[in-house]
Short mmCIF file of N, CA and C in Angstrom, two decimals:
data_model
loop_
_atom_site.label_atom_id
_atom_site.label_comp_id
_atom_site.label_asym_id
_atom_site.label_seq_id
_atom_site.Cartn_x
_atom_site.Cartn_y
_atom_site.Cartn_z
N MET U 2 -68.76 30.19 -33.82
CA MET U 2 -67.74 30.06 -32.75
C MET U 2 -66.43 30.56 -33.44
N THR U 3 -65.69 31.46 -32.71
CA THR U 3 -64.41 31.92 -33.33
C THR U 3 -63.34 30.96 -33.04
N ALA U 4 -62.24 31.12 -33.75
CA ALA U 4 -61.09 30.26 -33.66
C ALA U 4 -60.53 30.27 -32.26
N ILE U 5 -60.52 31.42 -31.54
CA ILE U 5 -59.96 31.54 -30.23
C ILE U 5 -60.88 30.70 -29.19
N ALA U 6 -62.22 30.83 -29.43
CA ALA U 6 -63.15 30.13 -28.62
C ALA U 6 -62.99 28.63 -28.77
N GLN U 7 -62.79 28.16 -30.05
CA GLN U 7 -62.54 26.75 -30.24
C GLN U 7 -61.31 26.21 -29.56
N LYS U 8 -60.23 27.06 -29.64
CA LYS U 8 -58.99 26.71 -29.02
C LYS U 8 -59.17 26.59 -27.49
N ASN U 9 -59.91 27.58 -26.95
CA ASN U 9 -60.16 27.57 -25.53
C ASN U 9 -60.94 26.30 -25.05
N ASN U 10 -62.00 26.01 -25.88
CA ASN U 10 -62.79 24.83 -25.53
C ASN U 10 -61.93 23.52 -25.71
N ARG U 11 -61.12 23.47 -26.66
CA ARG U 11 -60.20 22.32 -26.84
C ARG U 11 -59.24 22.22 -25.62
N MET U 12 -58.70 23.32 -25.22
CA MET U 12 -57.78 23.38 -24.10
C MET U 12 -58.48 22.96 -22.80
N ALA U 13 -59.75 23.48 -22.55
CA ALA U 13 -60.42 23.08 -21.46
C ALA U 13 -60.83 21.65 -21.44
N GLY U 14 -61.12 21.10 -22.59
CA GLY U 14 -61.41 19.63 -22.72
C GLY U 14 -60.15 18.83 -22.35
N MET U 15 -59.01 19.24 -22.79
CA MET U 15 -57.78 18.53 -22.51
C MET U 15 -57.44 18.62 -21.01
N VAL U 16 -57.59 19.81 -20.34
CA VAL U 16 -57.33 19.90 -19.02
C VAL U 16 -58.36 19.06 -18.15
N VAL U 17 -59.59 19.00 -18.51
CA VAL U 17 -60.55 18.12 -17.83
C VAL U 17 -60.18 16.60 -18.03
N GLY U 18 -59.78 16.27 -19.23
CA GLY U 18 -59.27 14.96 -19.47
C GLY U 18 -58.12 14.56 -18.66
N VAL U 19 -57.08 15.48 -18.60
CA VAL U 19 -56.00 15.22 -17.70
C VAL U 19 -56.39 15.01 -16.30
N VAL U 20 -57.12 15.98 -15.76
CA VAL U 20 -57.65 15.80 -14.34
C VAL U 20 -58.26 14.55 -14.07
N VAL U 21 -59.23 14.07 -14.98
CA VAL U 21 -60.00 12.83 -14.79
C VAL U 21 -59.02 11.74 -14.86
N GLY U 22 -58.10 11.71 -15.84
CA GLY U 22 -57.08 10.63 -15.92
C GLY U 22 -56.23 10.54 -14.70
N MET U 23 -55.80 11.71 -14.12
CA MET U 23 -55.07 11.61 -12.87
C MET U 23 -55.82 11.07 -11.67
N ILE U 24 -57.09 11.35 -11.59
CA ILE U 24 -57.98 10.86 -10.50
C ILE U 24 -58.13 9.33 -10.78
N ALA U 25 -58.30 8.85 -11.93
CA ALA U 25 -58.42 7.48 -12.19
C ALA U 25 -57.12 6.76 -11.89
N LEU U 26 -55.96 7.32 -12.21
CA LEU U 26 -54.69 6.67 -11.81
C LEU U 26 -54.52 6.64 -10.37
N ALA U 27 -54.98 7.71 -9.67
CA ALA U 27 -54.82 7.65 -8.21
C ALA U 27 -55.57 6.53 -7.63
N TYR U 28 -56.73 6.28 -8.02
CA TYR U 28 -57.63 5.17 -7.50
C TYR U 28 -57.04 3.81 -7.93
N ALA U 29 -56.43 3.76 -9.10
CA ALA U 29 -55.91 2.43 -9.55
C ALA U 29 -54.49 2.16 -9.03
N SER U 30 -53.88 3.14 -8.45
CA SER U 30 -52.52 2.97 -8.04
C SER U 30 -52.23 2.00 -6.93
N VAL U 31 -53.11 1.95 -5.93
CA VAL U 31 -53.06 1.06 -4.87
C VAL U 31 -53.11 -0.38 -5.33
N PRO U 32 -54.16 -0.85 -6.04
CA PRO U 32 -54.24 -2.19 -6.44
C PRO U 32 -53.16 -2.59 -7.46
N LEU U 33 -52.75 -1.62 -8.25
CA LEU U 33 -51.68 -1.88 -9.23
C LEU U 33 -50.37 -2.04 -8.55
N TYR U 34 -50.06 -1.21 -7.56
CA TYR U 34 -48.80 -1.39 -6.75
C TYR U 34 -48.83 -2.75 -5.97
N ASP U 35 -49.99 -3.10 -5.38
CA ASP U 35 -50.13 -4.32 -4.65
C ASP U 35 -49.78 -5.49 -5.65
N LEU U 36 -50.37 -5.41 -6.86
CA LEU U 36 -50.18 -6.54 -7.79
C LEU U 36 -48.69 -6.52 -8.17
N PHE U 37 -48.08 -5.39 -8.44
CA PHE U 37 -46.62 -5.28 -8.74
C PHE U 37 -45.77 -5.93 -7.66
N CYS U 38 -46.05 -5.59 -6.34
CA CYS U 38 -45.29 -6.14 -5.36
C CYS U 38 -45.46 -7.68 -5.14
N LYS U 39 -46.67 -8.15 -5.43
CA LYS U 39 -46.86 -9.61 -5.33
C LYS U 39 -46.16 -10.40 -6.36
N VAL U 40 -46.12 -9.80 -7.60
CA VAL U 40 -45.50 -10.42 -8.75
C VAL U 40 -44.02 -10.42 -8.60
N THR U 41 -43.51 -9.31 -8.16
CA THR U 41 -41.98 -9.15 -8.20
C THR U 41 -41.33 -9.37 -6.90
N GLY U 42 -42.13 -9.40 -5.74
CA GLY U 42 -41.47 -9.51 -4.42
C GLY U 42 -40.93 -8.14 -3.93
N TYR U 43 -41.23 -7.12 -4.66
CA TYR U 43 -40.73 -5.82 -4.31
C TYR U 43 -41.13 -5.42 -2.91
N GLY U 44 -40.27 -4.75 -2.15
CA GLY U 44 -40.65 -4.28 -0.83
C GLY U 44 -40.80 -5.38 0.19
N GLY U 45 -40.19 -6.59 -0.09
CA GLY U 45 -40.30 -7.70 0.86
C GLY U 45 -41.58 -8.40 0.75
N THR U 46 -42.37 -8.27 -0.25
CA THR U 46 -43.76 -8.89 -0.35
C THR U 46 -43.40 -10.37 -0.68
N THR U 47 -44.03 -11.21 0.22
CA THR U 47 -43.82 -12.67 0.08
C THR U 47 -44.81 -13.29 -0.92
N GLN U 48 -44.54 -14.47 -1.27
CA GLN U 48 -45.42 -15.28 -2.20
C GLN U 48 -46.41 -16.06 -1.32
N ARG U 49 -47.57 -16.34 -2.05
CA ARG U 49 -48.65 -17.12 -1.37
C ARG U 49 -48.60 -18.48 -2.03
N ALA U 50 -48.41 -19.55 -1.28
CA ALA U 50 -48.36 -20.92 -1.78
C ALA U 50 -49.66 -21.66 -1.38
N GLU U 51 -50.35 -22.25 -2.31
CA GLU U 51 -51.49 -22.99 -2.04
C GLU U 51 -51.23 -24.40 -1.34
N LEU U 52 -50.06 -24.96 -1.64
CA LEU U 52 -49.63 -26.17 -1.00
C LEU U 52 -48.17 -26.21 -0.97
N PHE U 53 -47.71 -27.18 -0.18
CA PHE U 53 -46.22 -27.26 0.02
C PHE U 53 -45.76 -28.39 -0.82
N ASP U 54 -44.86 -28.12 -1.71
CA ASP U 54 -44.33 -29.19 -2.55
C ASP U 54 -42.87 -29.04 -2.88
N ALA U 55 -42.18 -28.24 -1.99
CA ALA U 55 -40.74 -28.02 -2.14
C ALA U 55 -40.00 -29.16 -1.51
N LYS U 56 -38.76 -29.29 -2.07
CA LYS U 56 -37.89 -30.29 -1.41
C LYS U 56 -36.76 -29.57 -0.76
N ALA U 57 -36.44 -29.94 0.42
CA ALA U 57 -35.48 -29.30 1.17
C ALA U 57 -34.04 -29.53 0.53
N ILE U 58 -33.22 -28.43 0.58
CA ILE U 58 -31.85 -28.53 0.12
C ILE U 58 -30.90 -28.23 1.20
N ASN U 59 -29.61 -28.48 1.07
CA ASN U 59 -28.63 -28.36 2.12
C ASN U 59 -28.17 -26.93 2.19
N ARG U 60 -29.09 -26.04 2.55
CA ARG U 60 -28.76 -24.67 2.83
C ARG U 60 -29.59 -24.19 4.09
N ASP U 61 -28.87 -23.75 5.02
CA ASP U 61 -29.58 -23.34 6.35
C ASP U 61 -29.97 -21.90 6.16
N MET U 62 -31.15 -21.62 6.78
CA MET U 62 -31.66 -20.22 6.75
C MET U 62 -32.21 -19.98 8.16
N LYS U 63 -31.93 -18.88 8.74
CA LYS U 63 -32.49 -18.50 10.00
C LYS U 63 -33.55 -17.43 9.69
N VAL U 64 -34.78 -17.68 10.26
CA VAL U 64 -35.90 -16.77 10.07
C VAL U 64 -36.19 -16.16 11.46
N ARG U 65 -36.09 -14.80 11.48
CA ARG U 65 -36.47 -14.10 12.68
C ARG U 65 -37.91 -13.54 12.53
N PHE U 66 -38.55 -13.38 13.71
CA PHE U 66 -39.89 -12.94 13.67
C PHE U 66 -40.12 -11.58 14.48
N SER U 67 -40.82 -10.71 13.89
CA SER U 67 -41.01 -9.41 14.51
C SER U 67 -42.50 -9.11 14.54
N ALA U 68 -42.95 -8.53 15.59
CA ALA U 68 -44.42 -8.19 15.73
C ALA U 68 -44.53 -6.73 16.20
N ASN U 69 -45.24 -5.98 15.48
CA ASN U 69 -45.46 -4.58 15.82
C ASN U 69 -46.87 -4.12 15.80
N VAL U 70 -47.32 -3.06 16.45
CA VAL U 70 -48.64 -2.53 16.35
C VAL U 70 -48.56 -1.07 15.96
N HIS U 71 -49.46 -0.60 15.19
CA HIS U 71 -49.56 0.80 14.75
C HIS U 71 -49.87 1.58 16.06
N ARG U 72 -49.54 2.79 16.09
CA ARG U 72 -49.65 3.65 17.29
C ARG U 72 -51.08 3.73 17.79
N ASP U 73 -52.05 3.54 16.87
CA ASP U 73 -53.46 3.57 17.34
C ASP U 73 -54.02 2.24 17.76
N MET U 74 -53.29 1.25 17.63
CA MET U 74 -53.69 -0.13 18.04
C MET U 74 -53.22 -0.42 19.41
N PRO U 75 -54.18 -0.59 20.36
CA PRO U 75 -53.87 -0.86 21.77
C PRO U 75 -53.50 -2.33 22.08
N TRP U 76 -53.57 -3.19 21.14
CA TRP U 76 -53.30 -4.64 21.43
C TRP U 76 -51.74 -4.87 21.81
N ASP U 77 -51.59 -5.98 22.58
CA ASP U 77 -50.24 -6.44 22.76
C ASP U 77 -50.09 -7.53 21.70
N PHE U 78 -48.95 -7.49 20.99
CA PHE U 78 -48.77 -8.33 19.84
C PHE U 78 -47.29 -8.83 19.83
N VAL U 79 -47.08 -10.19 19.96
CA VAL U 79 -45.78 -10.71 20.04
C VAL U 79 -45.61 -11.95 19.25
N PRO U 80 -44.37 -12.25 18.76
CA PRO U 80 -44.13 -13.65 18.16
C PRO U 80 -43.89 -14.55 19.39
N GLN U 81 -44.36 -15.83 19.31
CA GLN U 81 -44.06 -16.83 20.41
C GLN U 81 -42.71 -17.40 20.27
N GLN U 82 -41.90 -17.12 19.20
CA GLN U 82 -40.53 -17.53 19.05
C GLN U 82 -39.83 -16.39 18.48
N VAL U 83 -38.59 -16.18 18.84
CA VAL U 83 -37.73 -15.11 18.34
C VAL U 83 -37.30 -15.44 16.87
N SER U 84 -36.86 -16.77 16.72
CA SER U 84 -36.37 -17.14 15.45
C SER U 84 -36.45 -18.60 15.35
N GLN U 85 -36.31 -19.16 14.08
CA GLN U 85 -36.23 -20.56 13.77
C GLN U 85 -35.18 -20.72 12.74
N LYS U 86 -34.46 -21.92 12.86
CA LYS U 86 -33.47 -22.28 11.86
C LYS U 86 -34.06 -23.45 11.07
N LEU U 87 -34.05 -23.42 9.80
CA LEU U 87 -34.51 -24.54 8.99
C LEU U 87 -33.77 -24.61 7.60
N LYS U 88 -33.88 -25.68 6.97
CA LYS U 88 -33.25 -25.89 5.62
C LYS U 88 -34.20 -25.16 4.67
N VAL U 89 -33.52 -24.61 3.58
CA VAL U 89 -34.28 -23.97 2.52
C VAL U 89 -35.19 -25.06 1.92
N GLY U 90 -36.43 -24.83 1.71
CA GLY U 90 -37.35 -25.84 1.12
C GLY U 90 -38.10 -26.61 2.20
N GLU U 91 -37.62 -26.46 3.48
CA GLU U 91 -38.33 -27.12 4.60
C GLU U 91 -39.43 -26.26 5.12
N GLN U 92 -40.62 -26.97 5.49
CA GLN U 92 -41.71 -26.21 5.86
C GLN U 92 -41.58 -25.72 7.43
N GLY U 93 -41.86 -24.52 7.62
CA GLY U 93 -41.78 -23.98 8.97
C GLY U 93 -43.13 -23.60 9.54
N LEU U 94 -43.22 -23.57 10.85
CA LEU U 94 -44.55 -23.17 11.54
C LEU U 94 -44.08 -22.18 12.75
N ALA U 95 -44.67 -21.01 12.72
CA ALA U 95 -44.47 -20.00 13.73
C ALA U 95 -45.81 -19.54 14.18
N TYR U 96 -45.75 -19.09 15.50
CA TYR U 96 -46.98 -18.56 16.11
C TYR U 96 -46.77 -17.16 16.56
N PHE U 97 -47.85 -16.34 16.45
CA PHE U 97 -47.88 -15.00 16.89
C PHE U 97 -49.03 -14.86 17.89
N GLU U 98 -48.97 -14.14 18.90
CA GLU U 98 -50.01 -13.92 19.92
C GLU U 98 -50.48 -12.50 19.93
N ALA U 99 -51.73 -12.33 19.93
CA ALA U 99 -52.35 -10.98 20.06
C ALA U 99 -53.33 -10.98 21.29
N HIS U 100 -53.27 -9.93 22.09
CA HIS U 100 -54.06 -9.75 23.26
C HIS U 100 -54.72 -8.41 23.20
N ASN U 101 -56.05 -8.33 23.49
CA ASN U 101 -56.76 -7.11 23.63
C ASN U 101 -56.87 -6.73 25.12
N PRO U 102 -56.11 -5.86 25.66
CA PRO U 102 -56.14 -5.56 27.11
C PRO U 102 -57.20 -4.49 27.40
N THR U 103 -57.96 -4.00 26.40
CA THR U 103 -58.89 -2.95 26.58
C THR U 103 -60.33 -3.57 27.06
N ASN U 104 -61.28 -2.61 27.27
CA ASN U 104 -62.65 -3.06 27.66
C ASN U 104 -63.59 -2.96 26.47
N GLN U 105 -63.09 -2.95 25.29
CA GLN U 105 -63.93 -2.90 24.11
C GLN U 105 -63.45 -3.81 23.09
N THR U 106 -64.42 -4.32 22.22
CA THR U 106 -64.07 -5.23 21.14
C THR U 106 -63.28 -4.41 20.01
N ILE U 107 -62.25 -4.90 19.58
CA ILE U 107 -61.38 -4.25 18.52
C ILE U 107 -61.12 -5.19 17.40
N VAL U 108 -61.35 -4.67 16.16
CA VAL U 108 -61.11 -5.44 15.03
C VAL U 108 -59.78 -4.98 14.43
N GLY U 109 -58.86 -5.85 14.12
CA GLY U 109 -57.50 -5.49 13.62
C GLY U 109 -57.28 -6.31 12.41
N THR U 110 -56.25 -5.81 11.61
CA THR U 110 -55.76 -6.54 10.43
C THR U 110 -54.24 -6.30 10.43
N ALA U 111 -53.49 -7.29 9.90
CA ALA U 111 -52.02 -7.23 9.91
C ALA U 111 -51.53 -7.18 8.45
N THR U 112 -50.52 -6.41 8.37
CA THR U 112 -49.74 -6.35 7.02
C THR U 112 -48.34 -6.97 7.42
N TYR U 113 -47.59 -7.33 6.40
CA TYR U 113 -46.37 -8.01 6.68
C TYR U 113 -45.29 -7.59 5.66
N ASN U 114 -44.04 -7.84 5.95
CA ASN U 114 -42.99 -7.70 4.88
C ASN U 114 -41.84 -8.65 5.36
N VAL U 115 -40.93 -8.87 4.45
CA VAL U 115 -39.72 -9.70 4.70
C VAL U 115 -38.50 -8.91 4.39
N THR U 116 -37.54 -8.97 5.22
CA THR U 116 -36.23 -8.38 4.92
C THR U 116 -35.14 -9.49 4.95
N PRO U 117 -34.14 -9.34 4.14
CA PRO U 117 -33.95 -8.32 3.15
C PRO U 117 -35.01 -8.40 2.01
N HIS U 118 -35.33 -7.25 1.49
CA HIS U 118 -36.42 -7.07 0.55
C HIS U 118 -36.15 -7.94 -0.62
N LYS U 119 -34.97 -8.02 -1.07
CA LYS U 119 -34.67 -8.82 -2.34
C LYS U 119 -34.95 -10.28 -2.17
N ALA U 120 -35.10 -10.78 -0.93
CA ALA U 120 -35.38 -12.17 -0.73
C ALA U 120 -36.86 -12.47 -0.49
N GLY U 121 -37.67 -11.39 -0.46
CA GLY U 121 -39.14 -11.62 -0.24
C GLY U 121 -39.82 -12.47 -1.30
N THR U 122 -39.29 -12.50 -2.54
CA THR U 122 -39.91 -13.35 -3.54
C THR U 122 -39.88 -14.76 -3.14
N TYR U 123 -38.85 -15.14 -2.43
CA TYR U 123 -38.64 -16.59 -2.14
C TYR U 123 -39.13 -17.07 -0.80
N PHE U 124 -39.83 -16.09 -0.09
CA PHE U 124 -40.45 -16.46 1.17
C PHE U 124 -41.82 -16.73 0.80
N ALA U 125 -42.34 -18.01 0.99
CA ALA U 125 -43.70 -18.37 0.62
C ALA U 125 -44.51 -18.78 1.89
N LYS U 126 -45.67 -18.25 2.00
CA LYS U 126 -46.59 -18.49 3.04
C LYS U 126 -47.72 -19.44 2.58
N ILE U 127 -47.92 -20.51 3.34
CA ILE U 127 -48.96 -21.41 3.03
C ILE U 127 -50.25 -21.10 3.76
N GLU U 128 -50.03 -20.71 5.01
CA GLU U 128 -51.15 -20.20 5.82
C GLU U 128 -50.69 -19.03 6.65
N CYS U 129 -51.59 -18.01 6.69
CA CYS U 129 -51.21 -16.77 7.36
C CYS U 129 -52.43 -15.98 7.79
N PHE U 130 -52.36 -15.22 8.83
CA PHE U 130 -53.42 -14.45 9.41
C PHE U 130 -53.42 -13.06 8.73
N CYS U 131 -52.49 -12.68 7.92
CA CYS U 131 -52.37 -11.27 7.42
C CYS U 131 -53.52 -11.03 6.50
N PHE U 132 -53.93 -9.72 6.52
CA PHE U 132 -55.02 -9.20 5.66
C PHE U 132 -56.35 -9.87 6.02
N THR U 133 -56.43 -10.66 7.16
CA THR U 133 -57.71 -11.17 7.62
C THR U 133 -58.16 -10.44 8.87
N GLU U 134 -59.44 -10.07 8.92
CA GLU U 134 -59.87 -9.37 10.13
C GLU U 134 -59.82 -10.28 11.36
N GLN U 135 -59.24 -9.77 12.37
CA GLN U 135 -59.14 -10.36 13.67
C GLN U 135 -59.97 -9.69 14.66
N VAL U 136 -61.01 -10.28 15.20
CA VAL U 136 -61.79 -9.62 16.14
C VAL U 136 -61.44 -10.15 17.61
N LEU U 137 -61.04 -9.27 18.45
CA LEU U 137 -60.73 -9.67 19.74
C LEU U 137 -61.61 -8.86 20.75
N LYS U 138 -62.31 -9.60 21.63
CA LYS U 138 -63.21 -9.06 22.61
C LYS U 138 -62.31 -8.54 23.76
N PRO U 139 -62.90 -7.82 24.67
CA PRO U 139 -62.13 -7.30 25.75
C PRO U 139 -61.40 -8.41 26.55
N GLY U 140 -60.11 -8.36 26.77
CA GLY U 140 -59.36 -9.26 27.55
C GLY U 140 -59.02 -10.62 26.70
N GLU U 141 -59.52 -10.71 25.47
CA GLU U 141 -59.30 -11.97 24.72
C GLU U 141 -57.79 -12.03 24.16
N THR U 142 -57.32 -13.26 24.06
CA THR U 142 -56.02 -13.48 23.53
C THR U 142 -56.26 -14.52 22.38
N VAL U 143 -55.51 -14.34 21.31
CA VAL U 143 -55.57 -15.37 20.21
C VAL U 143 -54.12 -15.71 19.71
N VAL U 144 -53.89 -16.95 19.43
CA VAL U 144 -52.66 -17.43 18.89
C VAL U 144 -52.91 -17.72 17.38
N MET U 145 -52.08 -17.10 16.58
CA MET U 145 -52.24 -17.25 15.18
C MET U 145 -51.05 -17.88 14.47
N PRO U 146 -51.18 -18.92 13.77
CA PRO U 146 -50.11 -19.63 13.06
C PRO U 146 -49.72 -19.03 11.69
N VAL U 147 -48.46 -19.15 11.34
CA VAL U 147 -48.05 -18.93 10.06
C VAL U 147 -47.21 -20.12 9.56
N VAL U 148 -47.68 -20.71 8.49
CA VAL U 148 -46.94 -21.87 7.93
C VAL U 148 -46.35 -21.31 6.62
N TYR U 149 -44.97 -21.54 6.57
CA TYR U 149 -44.17 -21.04 5.55
C TYR U 149 -42.99 -21.88 5.01
N PHE U 150 -42.34 -21.54 3.95
CA PHE U 150 -41.07 -22.24 3.57
C PHE U 150 -40.38 -21.17 2.71
N ILE U 151 -39.01 -21.38 2.62
CA ILE U 151 -38.15 -20.57 1.74
C ILE U 151 -37.99 -21.45 0.43
N ASP U 152 -38.42 -20.81 -0.72
CA ASP U 152 -38.40 -21.56 -1.96
C ASP U 152 -36.97 -21.91 -2.36
N PRO U 153 -36.75 -23.21 -2.70
CA PRO U 153 -35.37 -23.59 -3.13
C PRO U 153 -34.82 -22.81 -4.34
N LEU U 154 -35.71 -22.22 -5.06
CA LEU U 154 -35.24 -21.38 -6.26
C LEU U 154 -34.26 -20.30 -5.83
N ILE U 155 -34.23 -19.93 -4.46
CA ILE U 155 -33.31 -18.80 -4.00
C ILE U 155 -31.94 -19.29 -4.33
N GLU U 156 -31.70 -20.60 -4.31
CA GLU U 156 -30.29 -21.09 -4.64
C GLU U 156 -29.82 -20.71 -5.99
N GLU U 157 -30.72 -20.47 -6.93
CA GLU U 157 -30.38 -20.11 -8.31
C GLU U 157 -30.13 -18.60 -8.44
N ASP U 158 -30.47 -17.83 -7.41
CA ASP U 158 -30.27 -16.40 -7.56
C ASP U 158 -28.98 -15.97 -6.96
N ARG U 159 -28.01 -15.65 -7.80
CA ARG U 159 -26.70 -15.35 -7.27
C ARG U 159 -26.64 -14.09 -6.41
N ASN U 160 -27.61 -13.13 -6.55
CA ASN U 160 -27.67 -12.00 -5.77
C ASN U 160 -28.05 -12.33 -4.29
N LEU U 161 -28.46 -13.56 -3.99
CA LEU U 161 -28.84 -13.85 -2.74
C LEU U 161 -27.96 -15.00 -2.05
N ASN U 162 -26.82 -15.17 -2.63
CA ASN U 162 -25.87 -16.15 -2.12
C ASN U 162 -25.45 -15.82 -0.68
N GLU U 163 -25.35 -14.60 -0.22
CA GLU U 163 -24.92 -14.19 1.08
C GLU U 163 -26.07 -14.20 2.04
N VAL U 164 -27.21 -14.34 1.70
CA VAL U 164 -28.50 -14.30 2.53
C VAL U 164 -28.48 -15.68 3.36
N LYS U 165 -28.32 -15.45 4.70
CA LYS U 165 -28.35 -16.61 5.61
C LYS U 165 -29.52 -16.37 6.65
N GLU U 166 -30.09 -15.25 6.57
CA GLU U 166 -31.14 -14.83 7.49
C GLU U 166 -32.18 -13.92 6.90
N MET U 167 -33.40 -14.16 7.24
CA MET U 167 -34.58 -13.39 6.80
C MET U 167 -35.36 -12.97 8.07
N THR U 168 -36.04 -11.85 8.01
CA THR U 168 -36.97 -11.43 9.04
C THR U 168 -38.31 -11.29 8.48
N LEU U 169 -39.31 -11.95 9.18
CA LEU U 169 -40.72 -11.85 8.76
C LEU U 169 -41.32 -10.95 9.85
N SER U 170 -41.82 -9.78 9.41
CA SER U 170 -42.34 -8.79 10.30
C SER U 170 -43.81 -8.46 9.96
N TYR U 171 -44.69 -8.45 11.04
CA TYR U 171 -46.03 -8.15 10.95
C TYR U 171 -46.34 -6.83 11.77
N THR U 172 -47.27 -6.06 11.28
CA THR U 172 -47.76 -4.86 11.93
C THR U 172 -49.28 -4.94 11.98
N PHE U 173 -49.88 -4.85 13.17
CA PHE U 173 -51.38 -4.85 13.31
C PHE U 173 -51.83 -3.46 13.28
N PHE U 174 -53.02 -3.20 12.62
CA PHE U 174 -53.69 -1.97 12.49
C PHE U 174 -55.10 -2.09 12.97
N VAL U 175 -55.68 -1.07 13.50
CA VAL U 175 -57.06 -1.05 13.87
C VAL U 175 -57.91 -0.87 12.56
N MET U 176 -58.95 -1.62 12.42
CA MET U 176 -59.91 -1.47 11.26
C MET U 176 -60.97 -0.47 11.77
N ASP U 177 -60.91 0.74 11.37
CA ASP U 177 -61.85 1.78 11.83
C ASP U 177 -63.24 1.48 11.36
N ASP U 178 -63.49 0.97 10.20
CA ASP U 178 -64.84 0.85 9.74
C ASP U 178 -65.33 -0.59 9.81
N ALA U 179 -64.77 -1.45 10.68
CA ALA U 179 -65.15 -2.79 10.85
C ALA U 179 -66.47 -2.95 11.63
N ASP U 180 -67.23 -3.89 11.29
CA ASP U 180 -68.51 -4.26 12.03
C ASP U 180 -68.11 -5.19 13.15
N THR U 181 -68.17 -4.73 14.41
CA THR U 181 -67.67 -5.67 15.51
C THR U 181 -68.83 -6.50 16.06
N THR U 182 -70.05 -6.31 15.54
CA THR U 182 -71.18 -7.06 16.12
C THR U 182 -71.28 -8.47 15.55
N THR U 183 -70.58 -8.80 14.50
CA THR U 183 -70.64 -10.15 13.93
C THR U 183 -69.76 -11.14 14.64
N GLY U 184 -68.75 -10.73 15.45
CA GLY U 184 -67.91 -11.63 16.18
C GLY U 184 -66.93 -12.27 15.19
N ARG U 185 -66.37 -13.37 15.56
CA ARG U 185 -65.30 -14.03 14.78
C ARG U 185 -65.95 -14.94 13.78
#
């Protein structure tokens, strides 16, 4: 094999390696980004709390609730309350209602975020319907609870001293590949 052929083979090997590496990074990027958001609270990602052990402090926080559906989702989806006022560290309970007005069973899942984004790290959910398949039969309505609290550690973050209000927003999407024969 000539020196030119060896260089060409080496170059082809490097190009193939770069392409394979890029494909691997593309597949890994979604779970890595999700992990990054959960750890840092980036993009308004909230924290998940297994139990409630915070002590309320003397700082009021207003939490607004927003409910949206993706353009392909025919459900009606609304919060049952527009907002709640609570002390930081106090446990809150909010309800969202979803209704399927169609004549077919639809499986949906919700994503969420918190604004302002920089405060998402301190918004902790104890119970939530997000990322859980919700199966609604024709005409069915379901009420879904969210149990949450604002972590008192927000008080130690000087960048959040001016935050007096947060918005918890959900968006429901149709799950295209869901098996609707199993029910709820």
